[in-house]
Short mmCIF file of C-alpha atoms in Angstrom, two decimals:
data_model
loop_
_atom_site.label_atom_id
_atom_site.label_comp_id
_atom_site.label_asym_id
_atom_site.label_seq_id
_atom_site.Cartn_x
_atom_site.Cartn_y
_atom_site.Cartn_z
CA MET A 1 113.06 28.70 37.54
CA ALA A 2 113.17 25.02 36.70
CA GLY A 3 113.56 24.17 33.04
CA THR A 4 115.20 27.44 32.07
CA PRO A 5 115.02 27.82 28.28
CA SER A 6 118.17 27.61 26.20
CA PRO A 7 118.45 30.65 23.90
CA LYS A 8 121.20 28.77 22.02
CA THR A 9 118.81 25.94 21.15
CA VAL A 10 116.16 28.35 19.88
CA SER A 11 118.80 30.32 17.99
CA THR A 12 119.97 27.13 16.26
CA LYS A 13 116.41 26.38 15.16
CA ARG A 14 116.00 29.91 13.81
CA GLU A 15 119.22 29.55 11.83
CA ARG A 16 117.90 26.33 10.29
CA ILE A 17 114.68 28.09 9.30
CA ALA A 18 116.68 30.92 7.72
CA GLN A 19 118.87 28.49 5.76
CA LEU A 20 115.83 26.61 4.49
CA ALA A 21 114.11 29.83 3.41
CA LYS A 22 117.29 30.97 1.67
CA GLN A 23 117.55 27.70 -0.21
CA MET A 24 113.91 28.01 -1.34
CA PRO A 25 113.57 31.57 -2.69
CA GLY A 26 110.06 32.36 -3.85
CA GLU A 27 108.65 29.10 -2.46
CA ALA A 28 106.22 28.71 0.43
CA LEU A 29 107.34 26.88 3.57
CA THR A 30 104.66 24.54 4.84
CA SER A 31 106.19 23.25 8.07
CA LEU A 32 107.37 25.77 10.64
CA SER A 33 105.13 25.43 13.68
CA HIS A 34 106.73 22.16 14.80
CA HIS A 35 109.68 24.29 15.95
CA ILE A 36 107.39 26.05 18.45
CA ASP A 37 107.57 23.88 21.55
CA ILE A 38 107.59 24.62 25.28
CA GLU A 39 111.25 25.71 25.20
CA TRP A 40 110.46 28.05 22.31
CA LEU A 41 107.60 29.59 24.29
CA LYS A 42 109.85 30.03 27.32
CA GLU A 43 112.28 31.97 25.19
CA ALA A 44 109.40 34.02 23.76
CA TYR A 45 108.29 34.75 27.33
CA ARG A 46 111.84 35.84 28.24
CA ARG A 47 111.88 38.29 25.30
CA THR A 48 108.48 39.76 26.12
CA ARG A 49 108.38 43.03 28.06
CA LYS A 50 107.08 42.52 31.57
CA ASP A 51 106.29 46.17 32.39
CA GLY A 52 103.77 46.92 29.65
CA ALA A 53 100.14 47.91 30.12
CA VAL A 54 97.64 45.10 30.72
CA GLY A 55 95.18 43.88 28.11
CA VAL A 56 91.45 43.27 28.26
CA ASP A 57 91.84 40.46 30.82
CA GLY A 58 93.73 42.69 33.27
CA GLN A 59 96.40 40.04 33.84
CA THR A 60 99.90 41.29 34.64
CA ALA A 61 103.19 39.62 33.78
CA GLU A 62 103.74 38.84 37.47
CA GLU A 63 100.39 37.06 37.72
CA TYR A 64 101.12 35.06 34.57
CA ALA A 65 104.57 34.07 35.88
CA ALA A 66 103.11 32.71 39.12
CA ASN A 67 102.11 29.55 37.24
CA LEU A 68 104.35 29.92 34.21
CA GLU A 69 104.94 26.27 33.27
CA ASP A 70 101.25 25.37 33.23
CA ASN A 71 100.26 28.62 31.52
CA LEU A 72 102.76 28.16 28.71
CA GLN A 73 101.84 24.52 28.21
CA SER A 74 98.16 25.44 28.04
CA LEU A 75 98.95 28.22 25.56
CA LEU A 76 100.96 25.84 23.38
CA ASP A 77 98.22 23.20 23.36
CA ARG A 78 95.51 25.72 22.50
CA ALA A 79 97.56 27.44 19.80
CA LYS A 80 98.30 24.18 17.98
CA SER A 81 94.88 22.62 18.38
CA GLY A 82 93.24 25.25 16.22
CA ASP A 83 89.72 25.99 17.41
CA HIS A 84 90.62 25.99 21.12
CA TYR A 85 92.61 29.23 20.85
CA ARG A 86 90.69 32.46 20.48
CA ALA A 87 92.59 35.70 19.98
CA PRO A 88 91.37 38.09 22.68
CA ALA A 89 90.23 41.58 21.79
CA VAL A 90 92.86 44.31 21.79
CA ARG A 91 92.39 47.19 24.21
CA ARG A 92 92.75 50.42 22.25
CA VAL A 93 94.13 53.65 23.70
CA HIS A 94 95.07 56.91 22.02
CA ILE A 95 98.42 58.62 22.51
CA PRO A 96 99.42 62.15 21.42
CA LYS A 97 100.93 62.47 17.97
CA GLY A 98 103.12 65.27 16.63
CA ASP A 99 102.20 68.61 18.13
CA GLY A 100 99.54 67.09 20.37
CA SER A 101 96.59 68.15 18.23
CA GLU A 102 96.24 64.62 16.86
CA THR A 103 96.36 61.20 18.47
CA ARG A 104 97.59 57.80 17.34
CA PRO A 105 95.59 54.66 18.20
CA ILE A 106 97.60 51.92 19.89
CA GLY A 107 96.34 48.42 20.62
CA ILE A 108 97.32 46.62 23.83
CA PRO A 109 97.07 42.80 23.61
CA THR A 110 96.86 40.58 26.67
CA PHE A 111 100.18 39.46 28.11
CA GLU A 112 99.61 35.87 27.01
CA ASP A 113 98.87 37.04 23.49
CA LYS A 114 102.10 39.05 23.49
CA VAL A 115 104.02 35.88 24.32
CA LEU A 116 102.35 33.90 21.53
CA GLN A 117 102.84 36.70 19.02
CA ARG A 118 106.51 36.88 20.00
CA ALA A 119 106.82 33.13 19.45
CA ALA A 120 105.26 33.49 15.99
CA VAL A 121 107.60 36.37 15.08
CA MET A 122 110.58 34.28 16.15
CA ALA A 123 109.54 31.59 13.64
CA LEU A 124 108.50 33.91 10.79
CA GLU A 125 111.23 36.53 10.95
CA PRO A 126 114.03 34.22 9.65
CA VAL A 127 111.85 33.42 6.60
CA PHE A 128 110.89 36.92 5.53
CA GLU A 129 114.33 38.33 6.31
CA GLN A 130 115.58 36.39 3.29
CA ASP A 131 113.22 38.42 1.08
CA PHE A 132 113.28 41.91 2.60
CA LEU A 133 115.44 44.44 0.75
CA ASP A 134 118.26 46.65 2.02
CA CYS A 135 116.12 49.79 1.67
CA SER A 136 113.93 48.87 4.68
CA TYR A 137 115.20 49.38 8.23
CA GLY A 138 112.24 49.33 10.59
CA PHE A 139 111.84 46.54 13.16
CA ARG A 140 114.43 44.28 11.58
CA PRO A 141 117.28 42.39 13.27
CA ARG A 142 120.50 44.40 13.58
CA ARG A 143 118.89 47.42 11.90
CA GLY A 144 117.43 50.57 13.33
CA ALA A 145 116.48 54.18 12.78
CA HIS A 146 120.08 55.41 12.89
CA ASP A 147 121.04 52.95 10.15
CA ALA A 148 118.27 54.44 8.00
CA LEU A 149 119.48 57.96 8.78
CA ASP A 150 123.07 57.03 7.92
CA ALA A 151 121.99 55.46 4.62
CA LEU A 152 119.95 58.53 3.70
CA TRP A 153 122.87 60.83 4.56
CA LYS A 154 125.25 58.82 2.38
CA HIS A 155 122.81 58.76 -0.55
CA THR A 156 122.13 62.50 -0.49
CA MET A 157 125.81 63.36 -0.02
CA ALA A 158 126.90 61.08 -2.88
CA MET A 159 124.27 62.54 -5.21
CA GLY A 160 124.88 66.12 -4.13
CA GLY A 161 121.29 66.30 -2.98
CA GLY A 162 118.72 65.98 -5.75
CA TRP A 163 114.96 65.88 -5.36
CA VAL A 164 113.33 64.29 -2.35
CA LEU A 165 109.85 62.82 -2.45
CA GLU A 166 108.61 63.11 1.12
CA ALA A 167 105.57 60.87 1.63
CA ASP A 168 103.03 60.30 4.38
CA VAL A 169 100.71 57.28 4.45
CA GLU A 170 97.38 58.13 6.06
CA GLY A 171 96.39 55.72 8.84
CA PHE A 172 98.52 52.90 7.44
CA PHE A 173 97.99 50.42 10.29
CA ASP A 174 94.21 50.84 10.04
CA ALA A 175 94.09 50.55 6.25
CA VAL A 176 95.96 47.30 5.50
CA ASP A 177 93.75 45.02 3.40
CA HIS A 178 93.39 41.67 5.20
CA SER A 179 92.90 39.55 2.08
CA LEU A 180 95.89 41.07 0.30
CA LEU A 181 98.05 40.65 3.39
CA ARG A 182 97.07 36.99 3.71
CA GLU A 183 97.89 36.48 0.05
CA MET A 184 101.35 38.03 0.50
CA PHE A 185 101.92 36.00 3.65
CA CYS A 186 100.95 32.69 2.07
CA ARG A 187 103.32 33.16 -0.84
CA ARG A 188 106.09 32.45 1.63
CA VAL A 189 104.47 30.62 4.57
CA ARG A 190 101.64 28.09 4.35
CA ASP A 191 102.06 26.42 7.70
CA GLY A 192 98.50 25.75 8.88
CA VAL A 193 99.05 26.74 12.52
CA LEU A 194 100.76 30.03 11.71
CA VAL A 195 98.35 30.96 8.92
CA ARG A 196 95.45 30.32 11.29
CA LEU A 197 97.03 32.41 14.06
CA ILE A 198 97.64 35.35 11.72
CA GLY A 199 94.03 35.20 10.62
CA LYS A 200 92.77 35.19 14.20
CA TRP A 201 94.94 38.17 15.15
CA LEU A 202 93.68 40.11 12.16
CA LYS A 203 90.08 39.31 13.11
CA ALA A 204 90.53 39.94 16.84
CA GLY A 205 88.14 42.59 18.08
CA VAL A 206 89.10 46.03 19.34
CA LEU A 207 87.84 47.16 22.75
CA GLU A 208 87.33 50.91 22.93
CA GLU A 209 85.14 52.84 25.37
CA GLY A 210 83.54 49.63 26.59
CA CYS A 211 82.50 48.38 23.15
CA VAL A 212 84.09 45.63 21.04
CA TYR A 213 84.07 45.98 17.27
CA HIS A 214 85.76 44.05 14.47
CA PRO A 215 87.43 46.22 11.80
CA GLU A 216 87.47 44.90 8.23
CA SER A 217 91.00 46.15 7.62
CA GLY A 218 94.17 47.03 9.52
CA THR A 219 96.76 45.22 11.58
CA PRO A 220 96.90 44.96 15.40
CA GLN A 221 99.02 48.09 15.89
CA GLY A 222 100.81 47.84 19.21
CA GLY A 223 100.96 44.06 18.98
CA VAL A 224 104.26 42.23 18.68
CA ILE A 225 103.25 40.78 15.29
CA SER A 226 102.22 44.14 13.80
CA PRO A 227 105.66 45.44 12.65
CA LEU A 228 106.40 42.19 10.80
CA LEU A 229 103.02 42.26 9.05
CA ALA A 230 103.58 45.90 8.12
CA ASN A 231 106.96 45.07 6.61
CA ILE A 232 105.47 42.16 4.63
CA TYR A 233 102.80 44.47 3.21
CA LEU A 234 105.04 47.42 2.35
CA HIS A 235 107.74 45.12 0.99
CA GLU A 236 105.29 44.20 -1.74
CA VAL A 237 103.56 47.56 -2.11
CA LEU A 238 106.66 49.76 -2.19
CA ASP A 239 110.06 48.08 -1.90
CA VAL A 240 109.77 45.42 -4.62
CA TRP A 241 107.85 47.77 -6.90
CA PHE A 242 110.53 50.45 -6.62
CA GLU A 243 113.39 47.96 -7.05
CA GLN A 244 111.95 45.95 -9.94
CA GLN A 245 109.69 48.36 -11.80
CA VAL A 246 110.77 51.93 -11.08
CA LEU A 247 114.57 51.79 -10.97
CA PRO A 248 115.02 49.99 -14.32
CA ARG A 249 113.04 52.76 -16.04
CA LEU A 250 115.12 55.62 -14.61
CA ARG A 251 118.18 57.16 -16.22
CA GLY A 252 119.41 58.98 -13.15
CA ARG A 253 120.22 57.65 -9.71
CA ALA A 254 117.47 57.11 -7.15
CA HIS A 255 117.20 55.63 -3.68
CA LEU A 256 114.47 54.52 -1.29
CA VAL A 257 114.88 54.63 2.49
CA ARG A 258 111.97 53.16 4.48
CA TYR A 259 111.47 52.70 8.20
CA ALA A 260 108.14 50.91 8.78
CA ASP A 261 105.56 53.22 7.12
CA ASP A 262 107.88 56.26 7.09
CA PHE A 263 109.87 56.63 3.89
CA VAL A 264 111.49 59.06 1.45
CA LEU A 265 112.58 58.67 -2.16
CA VAL A 266 115.64 60.55 -3.42
CA PHE A 267 116.05 61.26 -7.15
CA GLU A 268 118.82 62.79 -9.19
CA THR A 269 116.48 64.63 -11.55
CA LYS A 270 113.24 66.53 -11.05
CA ALA A 271 111.58 65.02 -14.13
CA GLU A 272 111.92 61.45 -12.88
CA ALA A 273 110.90 62.45 -9.35
CA SER A 274 107.76 64.07 -10.73
CA ARG A 275 106.91 60.97 -12.76
CA VAL A 276 107.11 58.76 -9.67
CA LEU A 277 105.09 61.29 -7.66
CA ASP A 278 102.34 61.01 -10.26
CA VAL A 279 102.10 57.21 -10.10
CA LEU A 280 102.81 56.67 -6.39
CA PRO A 281 99.25 57.47 -5.18
CA LYS A 282 97.86 55.04 -7.77
CA ARG A 283 100.25 52.33 -6.63
CA PHE A 284 99.25 52.74 -2.99
CA GLY A 285 95.57 53.05 -3.88
CA LYS A 286 95.74 49.63 -5.54
CA TYR A 287 96.45 48.19 -2.09
CA GLY A 288 93.88 50.21 -0.19
CA LEU A 289 96.35 52.84 1.04
CA ARG A 290 96.17 56.60 0.68
CA LEU A 291 98.96 59.15 0.65
CA HIS A 292 98.24 62.37 2.53
CA PRO A 293 97.75 64.98 -0.24
CA GLU A 294 99.23 67.84 1.81
CA LYS A 295 102.07 65.97 3.52
CA THR A 296 103.26 64.19 0.39
CA ARG A 297 105.43 66.61 -1.57
CA LEU A 298 108.45 67.00 -3.79
CA VAL A 299 111.32 68.92 -2.21
CA ARG A 300 114.20 70.48 -4.06
CA PHE A 301 117.25 69.31 -2.15
CA THR A 302 120.03 70.16 -4.56
CA LYS A 303 123.46 71.03 -3.25
CA PRO A 304 123.84 74.83 -2.88
CA ARG A 305 126.26 76.57 -5.19
CA GLY A 306 128.76 79.30 -4.46
CA GLY A 307 129.18 81.39 -1.34
CA PRO A 308 126.75 83.32 0.87
CA ARG A 309 123.70 84.82 -0.82
CA PRO A 310 122.62 88.47 -0.58
CA PRO A 311 120.09 89.18 2.18
CA GLY A 312 116.56 88.31 1.08
CA SER A 313 117.72 86.21 -1.84
CA ASP A 314 116.23 82.71 -2.09
CA ARG A 315 117.51 81.91 -5.55
CA ASP A 316 118.65 78.30 -5.78
CA HIS A 317 117.89 77.91 -2.09
CA PRO A 318 117.51 74.18 -1.34
CA GLY A 319 114.59 72.95 0.71
CA SER A 320 114.51 70.67 3.70
CA PHE A 321 112.51 67.64 4.71
CA GLU A 322 111.81 65.49 7.76
CA LEU A 323 112.33 61.81 8.44
CA LEU A 324 112.41 59.88 11.73
CA GLY A 325 112.21 62.96 13.92
CA PHE A 326 115.00 64.90 12.20
CA ARG A 327 114.97 67.80 9.76
CA HIS A 328 117.50 67.32 6.96
CA PHE A 329 119.02 70.40 5.34
CA TRP A 330 122.18 71.71 3.67
CA GLY A 331 124.69 73.66 5.75
CA ARG A 332 128.36 74.54 5.94
CA SER A 333 130.76 72.21 7.72
CA ARG A 334 133.54 73.52 9.95
CA LYS A 335 135.81 73.39 6.90
CA GLY A 336 133.37 75.49 4.91
CA LYS A 337 132.08 72.68 2.69
CA TRP A 338 128.41 72.09 1.92
CA VAL A 339 127.16 69.01 3.77
CA VAL A 340 123.79 67.50 4.63
CA LYS A 341 123.00 68.29 8.25
CA ARG A 342 120.35 66.92 10.59
CA LYS A 343 118.71 68.53 13.60
CA THR A 344 115.84 67.58 15.86
CA ALA A 345 112.53 68.41 14.19
CA SER A 346 110.72 71.27 15.92
CA SER A 347 107.64 69.08 16.45
CA ARG A 348 109.74 66.56 18.38
CA VAL A 349 111.29 69.29 20.54
CA SER A 350 107.82 70.64 21.35
CA ARG A 351 106.54 67.17 22.20
CA THR A 352 109.50 66.50 24.49
CA MET A 353 109.04 69.81 26.28
CA ARG A 354 105.31 69.21 26.77
CA ARG A 355 106.03 65.89 28.43
CA ILE A 356 108.80 67.28 30.64
CA SER A 357 106.69 70.28 31.63
CA SER A 358 103.80 67.98 32.53
CA TRP A 359 106.12 65.81 34.62
CA CYS A 360 107.57 68.84 36.44
CA ARG A 361 104.08 70.14 37.19
CA VAL A 362 102.89 66.84 38.67
CA ASN A 363 106.11 66.15 40.60
CA ARG A 364 107.13 69.67 41.66
CA HIS A 365 106.80 68.85 45.37
CA LEU A 366 109.27 65.97 45.24
CA PRO A 367 112.72 66.57 46.79
CA ILE A 368 115.02 68.50 44.46
CA ALA A 369 117.47 65.58 44.29
CA ASP A 370 114.72 63.22 43.11
CA GLN A 371 113.52 65.68 40.47
CA HIS A 372 117.09 66.20 39.29
CA ARG A 373 117.65 62.47 38.96
CA MET A 374 114.53 61.97 36.83
CA LEU A 375 115.15 65.00 34.62
CA SER A 376 118.72 63.84 34.04
CA ALA A 377 117.46 60.41 33.04
CA LYS A 378 115.00 61.97 30.60
CA LEU A 379 117.73 64.08 28.99
CA ARG A 380 120.08 61.13 28.67
CA GLY A 381 117.24 59.14 27.09
CA HIS A 382 116.65 61.98 24.64
CA ASP A 383 120.34 62.01 23.72
CA ALA A 384 120.30 58.25 23.18
CA TYR A 385 118.17 58.85 20.07
CA TYR A 386 118.70 62.46 19.02
CA GLY A 387 122.40 62.65 19.92
CA ILE A 388 123.81 62.49 16.39
CA THR A 389 126.66 64.36 14.74
CA GLY A 390 125.68 67.93 13.93
CA ASN A 391 122.78 68.08 16.40
CA TYR A 392 124.74 69.31 19.43
CA ARG A 393 123.18 72.78 19.32
CA MET A 394 119.63 71.41 19.56
CA LEU A 395 120.64 69.11 22.41
CA SER A 396 122.11 72.06 24.30
CA LEU A 397 119.06 74.20 23.59
CA LEU A 398 116.88 71.51 25.13
CA ARG A 399 118.89 71.79 28.38
CA TYR A 400 118.16 75.51 28.52
CA GLN A 401 114.44 74.92 27.92
CA VAL A 402 114.33 72.19 30.57
CA ALA A 403 116.02 74.51 33.08
CA ARG A 404 113.42 77.20 32.33
CA VAL A 405 110.43 74.90 32.77
CA TRP A 406 111.96 73.35 35.90
CA ARG A 407 112.38 76.82 37.39
CA LYS A 408 108.79 77.66 36.44
CA TRP A 409 107.29 74.74 38.34
CA LEU A 410 109.67 74.97 41.29
CA SER A 411 108.52 78.56 41.67
CA ARG A 412 104.97 77.33 42.05
CA ARG A 413 105.65 74.99 44.94
CA SER A 414 104.47 77.79 47.21
CA ARG A 415 104.14 81.57 47.18
CA LYS A 416 107.38 81.86 49.13
CA ALA A 417 109.34 79.62 46.79
CA MET A 418 109.71 82.04 43.86
CA LEU A 419 113.04 81.43 42.15
CA ASP A 420 114.88 84.16 40.30
CA TRP A 421 117.62 83.14 37.90
CA VAL A 422 120.38 83.86 40.44
CA ARG A 423 118.95 81.24 42.81
CA MET A 424 118.16 78.90 39.91
CA HIS A 425 121.77 79.03 38.69
CA ALA A 426 122.92 78.24 42.23
CA LEU A 427 120.57 75.26 42.28
CA LEU A 428 121.92 74.08 38.91
CA ARG A 429 125.47 74.27 40.24
CA ARG A 430 124.48 71.90 43.04
CA HIS A 431 122.34 69.72 40.74
CA PRO A 432 123.72 70.18 37.22
CA LEU A 433 121.79 68.78 34.30
CA PRO A 434 123.88 66.30 32.27
CA PRO A 435 125.76 67.94 29.39
CA ALA A 436 124.59 67.33 25.83
CA ARG A 437 126.15 64.19 24.42
CA VAL A 438 126.54 63.05 20.82
CA VAL A 439 125.90 59.34 21.22
CA HIS A 440 125.88 58.45 17.52
CA SER A 441 129.02 60.09 16.15
CA VAL A 442 130.31 59.56 12.62
CA LEU A 443 133.81 59.89 14.08
CA ARG A 444 133.36 56.72 16.14
CA THR A 445 133.80 53.31 14.57
#
């Protein structure tokens, strides 16, 4: 393509923005949008996924690319001219959540809007990264879920456990107060173009079941800009509050680990954990958020003492809690020491098996080799996230469950195709499922 964008040029501009924001802590930057030019939009286009679902206009990435130069120039002109750009409605779909009994709403912007939102994130991220604290890990550069898990493991191990406040924010992305979010945003960025764009994305309608409506609160979940806006909001609501107001009042150690709207608080003493549990709902309520009364709880996670307990005894038995798809609990290491272990949460295993079973049912008439290739890819993808130290048993168990469900649906290809386990084992010798793999090992540097 003619005029290929230079990632190095855009990267240099982003570094300048970061340096300026670092030199002006607590001050609002008023001139950022001049960095967004045609080369910037080309880089934003390059970073935008091309295989996502289409928005309300039905335009695909391939159709947009057919006249890319003109489309990007038109987008740039409209975005900077103010009134000429109108944020299109977001197409809302619902995806299964947890055990499948609930769903999570996801918004799908148009492809062009994804590009513009990506361009805005590229300009805003270097600014807010100077303010965000180490306790947050979600949707930040060079940080991820496994970094959050590692931090939590180190905190609980160093403290010998303690008391864990496991929290759940009800419908966070639908409950964000627009006026409060704008206020937080403008404390750091007052560039007219970007402020106007954020306002239009917040006001963009939602298309669901053929009707467009305009919610009074919430962020465009599913949009490229949404994770950054969520981090800006929770940085103020939770991170800064915990760092500046809670920690100075505590005598014991305490830590916060947050990934987007999922977070846990770890305390050394029960008394201080209980005090924070009492005030946390009030703090969130001040910002229009509500903690789930049944899913927000205090868990005793103290390090077990002594050797094995008598059968039926639960005295001093530590609890367990979940974060980021893993259940965290105390267990013996190979050397017999008490350590914090992690295993795949049962709800995540069930969700994975439902999806694999559904795929096997729909595709059971494909050639065995094709089915084997896809199932192997799914298992390797599962290991890419859940393959952490100490979780090998759950990874292996998943292989057994996949083999069972594969046999079930292969047996239903026809009445004559019933597979007993002798024939299934022979098939697995010819088409073996990939062995469980610990991708994220603490032994690797």
